[in-house]
GROMACS .gro file of C-alpha atoms in nm:
model
  498
    1MET     CA    1  -0.153  -0.764  -4.267
    2ASN     CA    2  -0.098  -1.118  -4.146
    3ALA     CA    3  -0.004  -1.184  -3.786
    4LEU     CA    4   0.064  -1.490  -3.571
    5LEU     CA    5  -0.095  -1.449  -3.227
    6ILE     CA    6   0.064  -1.668  -2.958
    7TYR     CA    7  -0.138  -1.672  -2.638
    8ASN     CA    8  -0.091  -1.826  -2.296
    9PRO     CA    9  -0.425  -1.856  -2.109
   10GLU     CA   10  -0.241  -1.968  -1.794
   11ALA     CA   11  -0.079  -1.627  -1.761
   12GLY     CA   12  -0.373  -1.393  -1.723
   13GLY     CA   13  -0.611  -1.531  -1.463
   14LYS     CA   14  -0.987  -1.558  -1.490
   15SER     CA   15  -1.035  -1.249  -1.711
   16PHE     CA   16  -0.790  -1.362  -1.979
   17ALA     CA   17  -1.045  -1.499  -2.227
   18SER     CA   18  -1.266  -1.188  -2.230
   19GLU     CA   19  -0.969  -0.950  -2.258
   20LEU     CA   20  -0.814  -1.152  -2.540
   21ASP     CA   21  -1.144  -1.173  -2.730
   22GLY     CA   22  -1.177  -0.795  -2.709
   23VAL     CA   23  -0.828  -0.734  -2.849
   24ILE     CA   24  -0.876  -0.990  -3.127
   25GLU     CA   25  -1.199  -0.820  -3.232
   26LYS     CA   26  -1.027  -0.480  -3.243
   27LEU     CA   27  -0.728  -0.614  -3.437
   28GLN     CA   28  -0.952  -0.779  -3.696
   29SER     CA   29  -1.149  -0.457  -3.734
   30ARG     CA   30  -0.818  -0.287  -3.822
   31GLY     CA   31  -0.753  -0.533  -4.105
   32LEU     CA   32  -0.522  -0.787  -3.937
   33VAL     CA   33  -0.560  -1.151  -4.045
   34LEU     CA   34  -0.476  -1.358  -3.738
   35THR     CA   35  -0.345  -1.711  -3.697
   36LEU     CA   36  -0.389  -1.822  -3.335
   37TYR     CA   37  -0.158  -2.057  -3.147
   38ARG     CA   38  -0.211  -2.163  -2.785
   39MET     CA   39   0.125  -2.172  -2.609
   40GLY     CA   40   0.235  -2.497  -2.450
   41SER     CA   41   0.593  -2.597  -2.371
   42ALA     CA   42   0.895  -2.428  -2.528
   43ALA     CA   43   0.960  -2.743  -2.730
   44ARG     CA   44   0.606  -2.742  -2.869
   45LEU     CA   45   0.632  -2.375  -2.964
   46ASP     CA   46   0.959  -2.443  -3.146
   47GLU     CA   47   0.799  -2.736  -3.331
   48PHE     CA   48   0.504  -2.518  -3.432
   49LEU     CA   49   0.729  -2.239  -3.563
   50ALA     CA   50   0.914  -2.499  -3.770
   51THR     CA   51   0.586  -2.579  -3.948
   52GLN     CA   52   0.530  -2.207  -4.020
   53GLU     CA   53   0.851  -2.142  -4.211
   54GLY     CA   54   0.664  -2.112  -4.541
   55ALA     CA   55   0.396  -1.884  -4.398
   56HIS     CA   56   0.412  -1.507  -4.443
   57TYR     CA   57   0.361  -1.298  -4.132
   58ASP     CA   58   0.415  -0.926  -4.087
   59ARG     CA   59   0.438  -0.946  -3.711
   60ILE     CA   60   0.419  -1.180  -3.412
   61ILE     CA   61   0.177  -1.100  -3.129
   62VAL     CA   62   0.212  -1.239  -2.776
   63ALA     CA   63  -0.074  -1.235  -2.526
   64GLY     CA   64   0.049  -1.298  -2.171
   65GLY     CA   65   0.308  -1.179  -1.922
   66ASP     CA   66   0.687  -1.156  -1.910
   67GLY     CA   67   0.730  -1.535  -1.913
   68SER     CA   68   0.521  -1.570  -2.229
   69VAL     CA   69   0.710  -1.292  -2.407
   70SER     CA   70   1.042  -1.441  -2.299
   71SER     CA   71   0.952  -1.790  -2.426
   72THR     CA   72   0.834  -1.648  -2.760
   73ALA     CA   73   1.141  -1.428  -2.803
   74SER     CA   74   1.366  -1.725  -2.730
   75ALA     CA   75   1.189  -1.940  -2.990
   76LEU     CA   76   1.200  -1.665  -3.253
   77LEU     CA   77   1.571  -1.603  -3.201
   78LYS     CA   78   1.643  -1.974  -3.220
   79ARG     CA   79   1.465  -1.991  -3.556
   80GLY     CA   80   1.621  -1.670  -3.684
   81ILE     CA   81   1.279  -1.506  -3.722
   82ASP     CA   82   1.334  -1.130  -3.734
   83LEU     CA   83   0.980  -0.992  -3.703
   84PRO     CA   84   0.853  -0.720  -3.471
   85ILE     CA   85   0.664  -0.842  -3.164
   86GLY     CA   86   0.337  -0.694  -3.047
   87ILE     CA   87   0.255  -0.748  -2.680
   88ILE     CA   88  -0.092  -0.783  -2.529
   89PRO     CA   89   0.003  -0.734  -2.160
   90ILE     CA   90  -0.254  -0.947  -1.978
   91GLY     CA   91  -0.023  -1.165  -1.775
   92THR     CA   92   0.047  -1.168  -1.401
   93THR     CA   93   0.362  -0.960  -1.448
   94ASN     CA   94   0.406  -0.721  -1.741
   95ASP     CA   95   0.726  -0.533  -1.659
   96PHE     CA   96   0.869  -0.578  -2.009
   97ALA     CA   97   0.562  -0.411  -2.161
   98LYS     CA   98   0.597  -0.120  -1.918
   99HIS     CA   99   0.942  -0.040  -2.059
  100PHE     CA  100   0.773   0.064  -2.383
  101GLY     CA  101   0.487   0.258  -2.232
  102LEU     CA  102   0.234   0.017  -2.378
  103PRO     CA  103  -0.129   0.102  -2.305
  104THR     CA  104  -0.353  -0.128  -2.103
  105ASP     CA  105  -0.685  -0.048  -2.270
  106ILE     CA  106  -0.807  -0.261  -2.561
  107ASP     CA  107  -0.822   0.023  -2.816
  108GLY     CA  108  -0.474   0.141  -2.725
  109ILE     CA  109  -0.321  -0.207  -2.751
  110ALA     CA  110  -0.485  -0.273  -3.087
  111GLY     CA  111  -0.371   0.063  -3.221
  112ILE     CA  112  -0.006   0.000  -3.130
  113ILE     CA  113  -0.004  -0.352  -3.276
  114ALA     CA  114  -0.168  -0.244  -3.602
  115ARG     CA  115   0.094   0.026  -3.667
  116ASP     CA  116   0.451  -0.021  -3.789
  117GLY     CA  117   0.644   0.173  -3.527
  118TYR     CA  118   0.879  -0.027  -3.308
  119ALA     CA  119   1.165   0.010  -3.060
  120CYS     CA  120   1.457  -0.226  -3.010
  121SER     CA  121   1.536  -0.421  -2.696
  122ASP     CA  122   1.842  -0.602  -2.572
  123ILE     CA  123   1.816  -0.975  -2.517
  124ALA     CA  124   1.987  -1.140  -2.221
  125LYS     CA  125   2.096  -1.500  -2.169
  126ILE     CA  126   2.114  -1.711  -1.854
  127ASN     CA  127   2.320  -2.025  -1.911
  128GLY     CA  128   2.244  -1.985  -2.281
  129GLU     CA  129   1.866  -1.950  -2.238
  130THR     CA  130   1.692  -1.624  -2.327
  131PHE     CA  131   1.533  -1.390  -2.074
  132ILE     CA  132   1.403  -1.042  -2.143
  133ASN     CA  133   1.361  -0.870  -1.811
  134ALA     CA  134   1.525  -0.991  -1.490
  135VAL     CA  135   1.695  -1.274  -1.303
  136LEU     CA  136   1.646  -1.287  -0.928
  137VAL     CA  137   1.884  -1.498  -0.719
  138GLY     CA  138   1.762  -1.581  -0.368
  139PHE     CA  139   1.404  -1.454  -0.365
  140ARG     CA  140   1.270  -1.744  -0.158
  141GLU     CA  141   1.567  -1.713   0.077
  142PHE     CA  142   1.490  -1.345   0.119
  143GLN     CA  143   1.129  -1.419   0.210
  144THR     CA  144   1.249  -1.624   0.507
  145LEU     CA  145   1.535  -1.382   0.582
  146SER     CA  146   1.792  -1.655   0.517
  147PRO     CA  147   2.114  -1.496   0.387
  148PHE     CA  148   2.351  -1.713   0.187
  149LYS     CA  149   2.712  -1.694   0.077
  150ALA     CA  150   2.755  -1.605  -0.289
  151LYS     CA  151   3.033  -1.522  -0.531
  152ILE     CA  152   2.959  -1.273  -0.807
  153GLU     CA  153   3.222  -1.215  -1.075
  154SER     CA  154   3.230  -0.969  -1.364
  155GLY     CA  155   3.479  -0.749  -1.545
  156GLU     CA  156   3.363  -0.453  -1.339
  157LEU     CA  157   3.335  -0.604  -0.991
  158CYS     CA  158   3.406  -0.921  -0.793
  159PHE     CA  159   3.217  -0.979  -0.470
  160GLU     CA  160   3.216  -1.267  -0.223
  161GLY     CA  161   3.012  -1.266   0.098
  162GLU     CA  162   2.671  -1.312   0.259
  163ILE     CA  163   2.375  -1.163   0.074
  164PHE     CA  164   1.995  -1.165   0.091
  165MET     CA  165   1.954  -1.162  -0.286
  166ALA     CA  166   2.103  -1.053  -0.618
  167LEU     CA  167   1.904  -0.898  -0.900
  168VAL     CA  168   2.021  -0.885  -1.261
  169MET     CA  169   1.808  -0.659  -1.480
  170ASN     CA  170   1.790  -0.601  -1.852
  171GLY     CA  171   1.592  -0.279  -1.796
  172ARG     CA  172   1.475  -0.063  -1.508
  173SER     CA  173   1.168  -0.241  -1.368
  174THR     CA  174   1.093  -0.583  -1.226
  175GLY     CA  175   0.809  -0.744  -1.033
  176GLY     CA  176   0.615  -0.417  -1.041
  177PHE     CA  177   0.906  -0.224  -0.879
  178ALA     CA  178   0.941   0.066  -1.122
  179ARG     CA  179   1.231   0.258  -0.971
  180ILE     CA  180   1.494  -0.003  -0.884
  181ALA     CA  181   1.726   0.098  -1.170
  182LYS     CA  182   1.557   0.417  -1.286
  183ASP     CA  183   1.853   0.532  -1.498
  184ALA     CA  184   1.886   0.199  -1.683
  185ALA     CA  185   1.789   0.148  -2.046
  186ILE     CA  186   1.666  -0.165  -2.216
  187ASP     CA  187   1.868  -0.095  -2.531
  188ASP     CA  188   2.209   0.006  -2.390
  189GLY     CA  189   2.380  -0.333  -2.420
  190LEU     CA  190   2.432  -0.349  -2.043
  191LEU     CA  191   2.282  -0.533  -1.746
  192ASP     CA  192   2.210  -0.359  -1.416
  193VAL     CA  193   2.313  -0.567  -1.113
  194LEU     CA  194   2.194  -0.502  -0.758
  195ILE     CA  195   2.330  -0.702  -0.464
  196VAL     CA  196   2.148  -0.675  -0.130
  197LYS     CA  197   2.407  -0.764   0.132
  198LYS     CA  198   2.324  -0.916   0.470
  199CYS     CA  199   2.234  -0.646   0.723
  200PRO     CA  200   2.050  -0.606   1.057
  201LEU     CA  201   1.670  -0.619   1.044
  202VAL     CA  202   1.637  -0.264   1.172
  203GLU     CA  203   1.837  -0.146   0.870
  204LEU     CA  204   1.676  -0.388   0.623
  205ALA     CA  205   1.329  -0.242   0.670
  206PRO     CA  206   1.400   0.113   0.543
  207LEU     CA  207   1.644  -0.034   0.290
  208LEU     CA  208   1.355  -0.217   0.122
  209VAL     CA  209   1.167   0.106   0.076
  210SER     CA  210   1.469   0.296  -0.051
  211LEU     CA  211   1.529   0.013  -0.299
  212GLY     CA  212   1.178   0.037  -0.439
  213SER     CA  213   1.183   0.416  -0.454
  214GLY     CA  214   1.523   0.444  -0.625
  215ARG     CA  215   1.694   0.603  -0.322
  216HIS     CA  216   1.928   0.314  -0.251
  217LYS     CA  217   2.243   0.423  -0.435
  218ASP     CA  218   2.423   0.551  -0.126
  219SER     CA  219   2.339   0.255   0.096
  220LYS     CA  220   2.635   0.058   0.229
  221HIS     CA  221   2.421  -0.256   0.207
  222ILE     CA  222   2.359  -0.227  -0.170
  223LEU     CA  223   2.603  -0.284  -0.454
  224HIS     CA  224   2.479  -0.151  -0.789
  225PHE     CA  225   2.682  -0.171  -1.107
  226GLN     CA  226   2.646  -0.225  -1.483
  227THR     CA  227   2.809  -0.499  -1.686
  228SER     CA  228   2.780  -0.691  -2.011
  229GLY     CA  229   2.818  -1.025  -1.835
  230LEU     CA  230   2.869  -1.194  -1.498
  231LYS     CA  231   2.879  -1.527  -1.315
  232VAL     CA  232   2.696  -1.606  -0.989
  233SER     CA  233   2.782  -1.910  -0.778
  234SER     CA  234   2.717  -2.044  -0.429
  235GLU     CA  235   2.781  -2.359  -0.232
  236ALA     CA  236   2.421  -2.342  -0.108
  237ARG     CA  237   2.119  -2.453  -0.311
  238VAL     CA  238   1.963  -2.117  -0.389
  239SER     CA  239   1.641  -2.034  -0.573
  240VAL     CA  240   1.679  -1.862  -0.910
  241ARG     CA  241   1.396  -1.700  -1.108
  242ALA     CA  242   1.425  -1.572  -1.466
  243ASP     CA  243   1.132  -1.357  -1.584
  244GLY     CA  244   0.926  -1.493  -1.294
  245GLU     CA  245   0.991  -1.860  -1.373
  246GLU     CA  246   1.204  -2.091  -1.160
  247GLY     CA  247   1.435  -2.350  -1.311
  248ALA     CA  248   1.796  -2.237  -1.331
  249VAL     CA  249   2.043  -2.373  -1.073
  250LEU     CA  250   2.364  -2.205  -0.957
  251PRO     CA  251   2.623  -2.149  -1.089
  252ILE     CA  252   2.478  -1.929  -1.362
  253GLU     CA  253   2.639  -1.719  -1.633
  254ILE     CA  254   2.447  -1.417  -1.761
  255SER     CA  255   2.521  -1.209  -2.070
  256VAL     CA  256   2.346  -0.952  -2.288
  257GLN     CA  257   2.314  -0.896  -2.663
  258GLY     CA  258   2.231  -0.547  -2.785
  259SER     CA  259   1.911  -0.451  -2.973
  260LYS     CA  260   1.813  -0.799  -3.086
  261LEU     CA  261   1.435  -0.773  -3.045
  262LYS     CA  262   1.189  -0.538  -3.218
  263VAL     CA  263   0.888  -0.444  -3.005
  264LEU     CA  264   0.586  -0.270  -3.157
  265SER     CA  265   0.540   0.050  -2.958
  266ASP     CA  266   0.487   0.424  -2.964
  267ALA     CA  267   0.834   0.574  -2.996
  268THR     CA  268   0.723   0.880  -2.794
  269ALA     CA  269   0.601   0.673  -2.499
  270VAL     CA  270   0.808   0.683  -2.182
  271MET     CA  271   0.789   0.435  -1.897
  272LYS     CA  272   0.623   0.621  -1.610
  273PRO     CA  273   0.711   0.536  -1.249
  274THR     CA  274   0.436   0.386  -1.036
  275GLY     CA  275   0.305   0.593  -0.746
  276GLY     CA  276   0.236   0.503  -0.389
  277VAL     CA  277   0.591   0.467  -0.252
  278PHE     CA  278   0.656   0.608   0.094
  279SER     CA  279   0.949   0.842   0.153
  280PHE     CA  280   1.264   0.727   0.329
  281GLY     CA  281   1.212   0.973   0.615
  282GLU     CA  282   0.856   0.857   0.673
  283VAL     CA  283   0.966   0.496   0.688
  284LEU     CA  284   1.243   0.575   0.937
  285GLN     CA  285   0.980   0.723   1.166
  286ALA     CA  286   0.795   0.390   1.153
  287ALA     CA  287   1.106   0.173   1.187
  288GLY     CA  288   0.977  -0.006   1.497
  289GLY     CA  289   0.665  -0.125   1.319
  290LEU     CA  290   0.872  -0.219   1.018
  291VAL     CA  291   1.097  -0.441   1.225
  292GLU     CA  292   0.793  -0.630   1.355
  293ILE     CA  293   0.669  -0.675   0.999
  294ILE     CA  294   1.010  -0.792   0.878
  295LYS     CA  295   1.030  -1.043   1.164
  296ASP     CA  296   0.692  -1.180   1.053
  297MET     CA  297   0.809  -1.230   0.693
  298PRO     CA  298   0.877  -1.608   0.723
  299ARG     CA  299   0.500  -1.666   0.760
  300HIS     CA  300   0.431  -1.476   0.439
  301ASN     CA  301   0.474  -1.551   0.071
  302VAL     CA  302   0.433  -1.282  -0.194
  303LEU     CA  303   0.477  -1.532  -0.478
  304GLU     CA  304   0.237  -1.813  -0.390
  305TYR     CA  305  -0.090  -1.856  -0.201
  306VAL     CA  306  -0.048  -1.972   0.161
  307ASN     CA  307  -0.403  -1.913   0.285
  308ARG     CA  308  -0.655  -2.166   0.146
  309SER     CA  309  -1.018  -2.224   0.248
  310ALA     CA  310  -0.961  -2.037   0.574
  311ILE     CA  311  -1.318  -1.906   0.585
  312GLU     CA  312  -1.562  -2.172   0.701
  313LYS     CA  313  -1.909  -2.266   0.579
  314ALA     CA  314  -2.084  -2.093   0.872
  315TYR     CA  315  -1.948  -1.756   0.758
  316PHE     CA  316  -2.100  -1.791   0.412
  317GLU     CA  317  -2.433  -1.900   0.562
  318GLU     CA  318  -2.435  -1.588   0.783
  319ALA     CA  319  -2.349  -1.367   0.484
  320GLU     CA  320  -2.620  -1.528   0.268
  321ALA     CA  321  -2.877  -1.443   0.535
  322SER     CA  322  -2.794  -1.070   0.509
  323LEU     CA  323  -2.804  -1.029   0.131
  324ALA     CA  324  -3.144  -0.860   0.125
  325ASP     CA  325  -3.072  -0.572   0.368
  326GLY     CA  326  -2.979  -0.333   0.085
  327TYR     CA  327  -2.624  -0.241   0.193
  328ILE     CA  328  -2.262  -0.352   0.187
  329TYR     CA  329  -2.061  -0.217   0.484
  330VAL     CA  330  -1.716  -0.054   0.454
  331VAL     CA  331  -1.542  -0.062   0.792
  332LEU     CA  332  -1.236   0.149   0.878
  333SER     CA  333  -1.042   0.056   1.189
  334SER     CA  334  -0.775   0.197   1.416
  335THR     CA  335  -0.637  -0.111   1.585
  336GLY     CA  336  -0.273  -0.079   1.697
  337THR     CA  337  -0.128  -0.370   1.498
  338ALA     CA  338   0.228  -0.339   1.363
  339ALA     CA  339   0.108  -0.306   1.002
  340GLY     CA  340  -0.163  -0.065   1.110
  341GLU     CA  341   0.079   0.154   1.303
  342LEU     CA  342   0.318   0.158   1.004
  343ILE     CA  343   0.043   0.273   0.770
  344ARG     CA  344  -0.087   0.523   1.028
  345SER     CA  345   0.255   0.679   1.083
  346VAL     CA  346   0.318   0.714   0.710
  347THR     CA  347  -0.026   0.831   0.598
  348LYS     CA  348  -0.081   1.043   0.912
  349LYS     CA  349  -0.431   0.896   0.932
  350ASP     CA  350  -0.573   0.730   1.243
  351TYR     CA  351  -0.764   0.466   1.049
  352SER     CA  352  -0.520   0.229   0.883
  353HIS     CA  353  -0.721  -0.086   0.803
  354VAL     CA  354  -1.035  -0.141   0.597
  355SER     CA  355  -1.273  -0.437   0.581
  356LEU     CA  356  -1.606  -0.534   0.427
  357SER     CA  357  -1.910  -0.670   0.608
  358PHE     CA  358  -2.236  -0.811   0.474
  359ASP     CA  359  -2.428  -0.733   0.794
  360GLU     CA  360  -2.449  -0.425   1.014
  361GLY     CA  361  -2.366  -0.629   1.324
  362LEU     CA  362  -2.018  -0.697   1.174
  363ARG     CA  363  -2.044  -1.072   1.219
  364THR     CA  364  -1.928  -1.115   0.857
  365LEU     CA  365  -1.622  -0.887   0.855
  366VAL     CA  366  -1.371  -0.996   0.593
  367SER     CA  367  -1.044  -0.852   0.469
  368TYR     CA  368  -0.678  -0.928   0.409
  369ASN     CA  369  -0.457  -0.939   0.716
  370GLY     CA  370  -0.160  -1.117   0.871
  371GLY     CA  371  -0.377  -1.378   1.040
  372ASN     CA  372  -0.303  -1.255   1.396
  373GLY     CA  373  -0.063  -1.545   1.444
  374LEU     CA  374  -0.357  -1.788   1.431
  375PHE     CA  375  -0.438  -1.802   1.060
  376ALA     CA  376  -0.227  -1.786   0.747
  377PRO     CA  377  -0.170  -1.436   0.607
  378GLY     CA  378  -0.428  -1.354   0.342
  379MET     CA  379  -0.806  -1.320   0.328
  380ASN     CA  380  -0.963  -1.405   0.664
  381HIS     CA  381  -1.290  -1.375   0.853
  382GLU     CA  382  -1.218  -1.098   1.102
  383LEU     CA  383  -1.343  -1.121   1.461
  384LEU     CA  384  -1.379  -0.803   1.664
  385ARG     CA  385  -1.154  -0.928   1.943
  386PHE     CA  386  -0.862  -0.930   1.698
  387PHE     CA  387  -0.897  -0.552   1.654
  388TYR     CA  388  -0.846  -0.475   2.022
  389GLN     CA  389  -0.472  -0.398   2.016
  390LYS     CA  390  -0.479  -0.062   2.197
  391LYS     CA  391  -0.702   0.111   2.451
  392ASP     CA  392  -0.879   0.341   2.208
  393ALA     CA  393  -0.916   0.086   1.926
  394ASN     CA  394  -1.231   0.170   1.733
  395LEU     CA  395  -1.415   0.117   1.405
  396LEU     CA  396  -1.593   0.358   1.173
  397VAL     CA  397  -1.877   0.180   0.996
  398TYR     CA  398  -2.008   0.313   0.663
  399ARG     CA  399  -2.254   0.159   0.423
  400VAL     CA  400  -2.303   0.165   0.046
  401ARG     CA  401  -2.635   0.086  -0.117
  402ALA     CA  402  -2.619  -0.254  -0.287
  403THR     CA  403  -2.882  -0.475  -0.444
  404LYS     CA  404  -2.917  -0.836  -0.343
  405GLU     CA  405  -2.756  -0.930  -0.675
  406GLN     CA  406  -2.459  -0.700  -0.613
  407LYS     CA  407  -2.406  -0.836  -0.262
  408GLN     CA  408  -2.425  -1.188  -0.403
  409ALA     CA  409  -2.154  -1.094  -0.654
  410VAL     CA  410  -1.935  -0.967  -0.368
  411LEU     CA  411  -1.993  -1.287  -0.175
  412ASP     CA  412  -1.917  -1.497  -0.484
  413GLU     CA  413  -1.584  -1.313  -0.522
  414VAL     CA  414  -1.500  -1.377  -0.154
  415ARG     CA  415  -1.588  -1.745  -0.202
  416LYS     CA  416  -1.374  -1.764  -0.518
  417ILE     CA  417  -1.069  -1.618  -0.345
  418ASN     CA  418  -1.126  -1.848  -0.048
  419ASN     CA  419  -1.130  -2.151  -0.278
  420GLU     CA  420  -0.837  -2.045  -0.498
  421GLY     CA  421  -0.618  -1.930  -0.211
  422SER     CA  422  -0.465  -1.598  -0.111
  423SER     CA  423  -0.164  -1.432   0.048
  424TYR     CA  424  -0.117  -1.102   0.223
  425ASN     CA  425   0.069  -0.849   0.005
  426LEU     CA  426   0.333  -0.765   0.265
  427VAL     CA  427   0.567  -0.609   0.009
  428GLY     CA  428   0.276  -0.402  -0.119
  429LEU     CA  429   0.269  -0.211   0.211
  430LEU     CA  430   0.600  -0.057   0.113
  431LEU     CA  431   0.616  -0.078  -0.265
  432PRO     CA  432   0.367  -0.081  -0.557
  433TYR     CA  433   0.388  -0.456  -0.609
  434SER     CA  434   0.145  -0.741  -0.664
  435HIS     CA  435   0.265  -1.070  -0.809
  436LYS     CA  436  -0.058  -1.270  -0.843
  437GLU     CA  437  -0.428  -1.191  -0.858
  438ASN     CA  438  -0.513  -1.297  -0.501
  439ILE     CA  439  -0.207  -1.147  -0.331
  440MET     CA  440  -0.335  -0.820  -0.184
  441PHE     CA  441  -0.337  -0.598   0.123
  442CYS     CA  442  -0.657  -0.479   0.290
  443SER     CA  443  -0.746  -0.167   0.089
  444GLN     CA  444  -0.633  -0.334  -0.232
  445PHE     CA  445  -0.875  -0.619  -0.160
  446VAL     CA  446  -1.174  -0.402  -0.068
  447TYR     CA  447  -1.130  -0.181  -0.376
  448HIS     CA  448  -1.078  -0.487  -0.600
  449VAL     CA  449  -1.403  -0.645  -0.480
  450LEU     CA  450  -1.608  -0.325  -0.507
  451LYS     CA  451  -1.475  -0.248  -0.854
  452LYS     CA  452  -1.526  -0.600  -0.984
  453THR     CA  453  -1.889  -0.604  -0.866
  454GLY     CA  454  -1.981  -0.254  -0.989
  455LEU     CA  455  -1.986  -0.092  -0.644
  456ALA     CA  456  -1.668   0.119  -0.665
  457TYR     CA  457  -1.738   0.492  -0.633
  458PHE     CA  458  -1.391   0.635  -0.713
  459ALA     CA  459  -1.117   0.553  -0.965
  460LYS     CA  460  -0.765   0.455  -0.862
  461GLU     CA  461  -0.512   0.178  -0.920
  462PRO     CA  462  -0.588  -0.098  -0.662
  463HIS     CA  463  -0.225  -0.119  -0.544
  464ASP     CA  464  -0.232   0.257  -0.472
  465VAL     CA  465  -0.554   0.266  -0.267
  466LYS     CA  466  -0.511   0.355   0.100
  467PRO     CA  467  -0.772   0.285   0.370
  468MET     CA  468  -0.886   0.646   0.413
  469ASP     CA  469  -0.939   0.681   0.036
  470PHE     CA  470  -1.274   0.506   0.081
  471VAL     CA  471  -1.398   0.812   0.273
  472GLU     CA  472  -1.185   1.094   0.136
  473LEU     CA  473  -1.246   1.007  -0.232
  474ASP     CA  474  -1.621   0.968  -0.188
  475LEU     CA  475  -1.682   1.282  -0.397
  476LYS     CA  476  -2.032   1.180  -0.501
  477ARG     CA  477  -2.132   1.094  -0.142
  478LYS     CA  478  -2.210   0.729  -0.204
  479LEU     CA  479  -2.118   0.639   0.154
  480GLU     CA  480  -2.359   0.672   0.443
  481PHE     CA  481  -2.211   0.694   0.793
  482HIS     CA  482  -2.359   0.419   1.010
  483SER     CA  483  -2.182   0.410   1.346
  484GLN     CA  484  -1.859   0.430   1.545
  485VAL     CA  485  -1.772   0.128   1.755
  486TYR     CA  486  -1.524   0.142   2.044
  487LEU     CA  487  -1.388  -0.204   2.114
  488SER     CA  488  -1.357  -0.134   2.488
  489ASP     CA  489  -1.735  -0.091   2.501
  490VAL     CA  490  -1.823  -0.384   2.277
  491LEU     CA  491  -1.587  -0.631   2.440
  492ALA     CA  492  -1.735  -0.556   2.782
  493LYS     CA  493  -2.040  -0.751   2.666
  494PRO     CA  494  -2.058  -1.132   2.685
  495PHE     CA  495  -1.846  -1.288   2.410
  496ALA     CA  496  -2.150  -1.467   2.265
  497ALA     CA  497  -2.302  -1.129   2.181
  498LEU     CA  498  -2.012  -1.032   1.952
   0.00000   0.00000   0.00000
């Protein structure tokens, strides 16, 4: 079998090359003859496909995320190329692949692509340009809680008023949110439209969680309907993202065409919802903490990195000096912060934050946090005084055996994130969502670092790891308890001793 493999190395982060090499090797071992093309602009891809009109391919393979698949599908439709598409889902966002239950392991991906089974998908258009998954109107405005007036017109519904955002979906999942339109289908010839109307902050907080968990249908602040086409307009200049890429400007017209794209897949596979979503009742109990988090949203960005080089040279020098002590320290804390109290009230666990330290004196504590109003939200060097938010604030310090080389690998990963930039995964506190590699919350970060450096001692999806998992899932007893630190005792000492 002959196949054209279109790949986008910008889509998959640092691990893209190794993952792609592994899939290529497996595909070749299954008898596929591959022609490789590195994706550039849409115009360049179209020009390349024009030169391939005489070539014989049995299938087209795309390595990347939703944006890469969307660009390829658009180019194929423009050229009238009716070949099944195989997807290697190694991009930042792979919601389209999730619709078809595609595996994430190399053997599984290669097996699907080498077979002939496929399912059909609708194709949607925004102002005449193809998109495969979702259009989001007002995401940046929503991040800063800036509602805008919009007019949304379709054959089924006409709405005019202030909204936080509007979401137009070809299927049931977007941005990692697997339950937004859980009854939708990607081959029904219809778009699912959700409009989040302006509402008070105290009602917005639980609304977000109900939206991600699929419990939003009865909310007076949500409009949800299906249509084959609609128009969205506004007098304001509003951000628009199609399949994760910005570019379109209001007004926009969106339509759908039924079953236009063949996707290589296992016909028996079903998209499974992602775990880790809190219940509506649990969130209502934590509404106070949620309001504080929502108010803090303008400082955050779950799309781009806002925290860059926040950790200074002195920190890395201190960490380097402790590499030979034989341990990496996992530190659980009960602090009293708004995010901590939210997590504590939902998980029913006292310890709601987790950090790493290279030294037992905790001078090199590091984790993801909101920056305490002093630093940008993301990965920060944590000072003990920042933990003292309630009278009984305390830390549980554990340690894991680690060689000097393993601790160096952990430190190298911290340095890499510090250089590349980071953001705190605020949305991830409520929903199983992570848009870019270095956008994480605390337990997601600690597990990511331990797993990447060979020190993880339990298996779980990073976005689903909670702080207490580091103790409760230690089934092989890799952790050693080191100490409990009460901040009221420690902070009674001279500050220089901290």
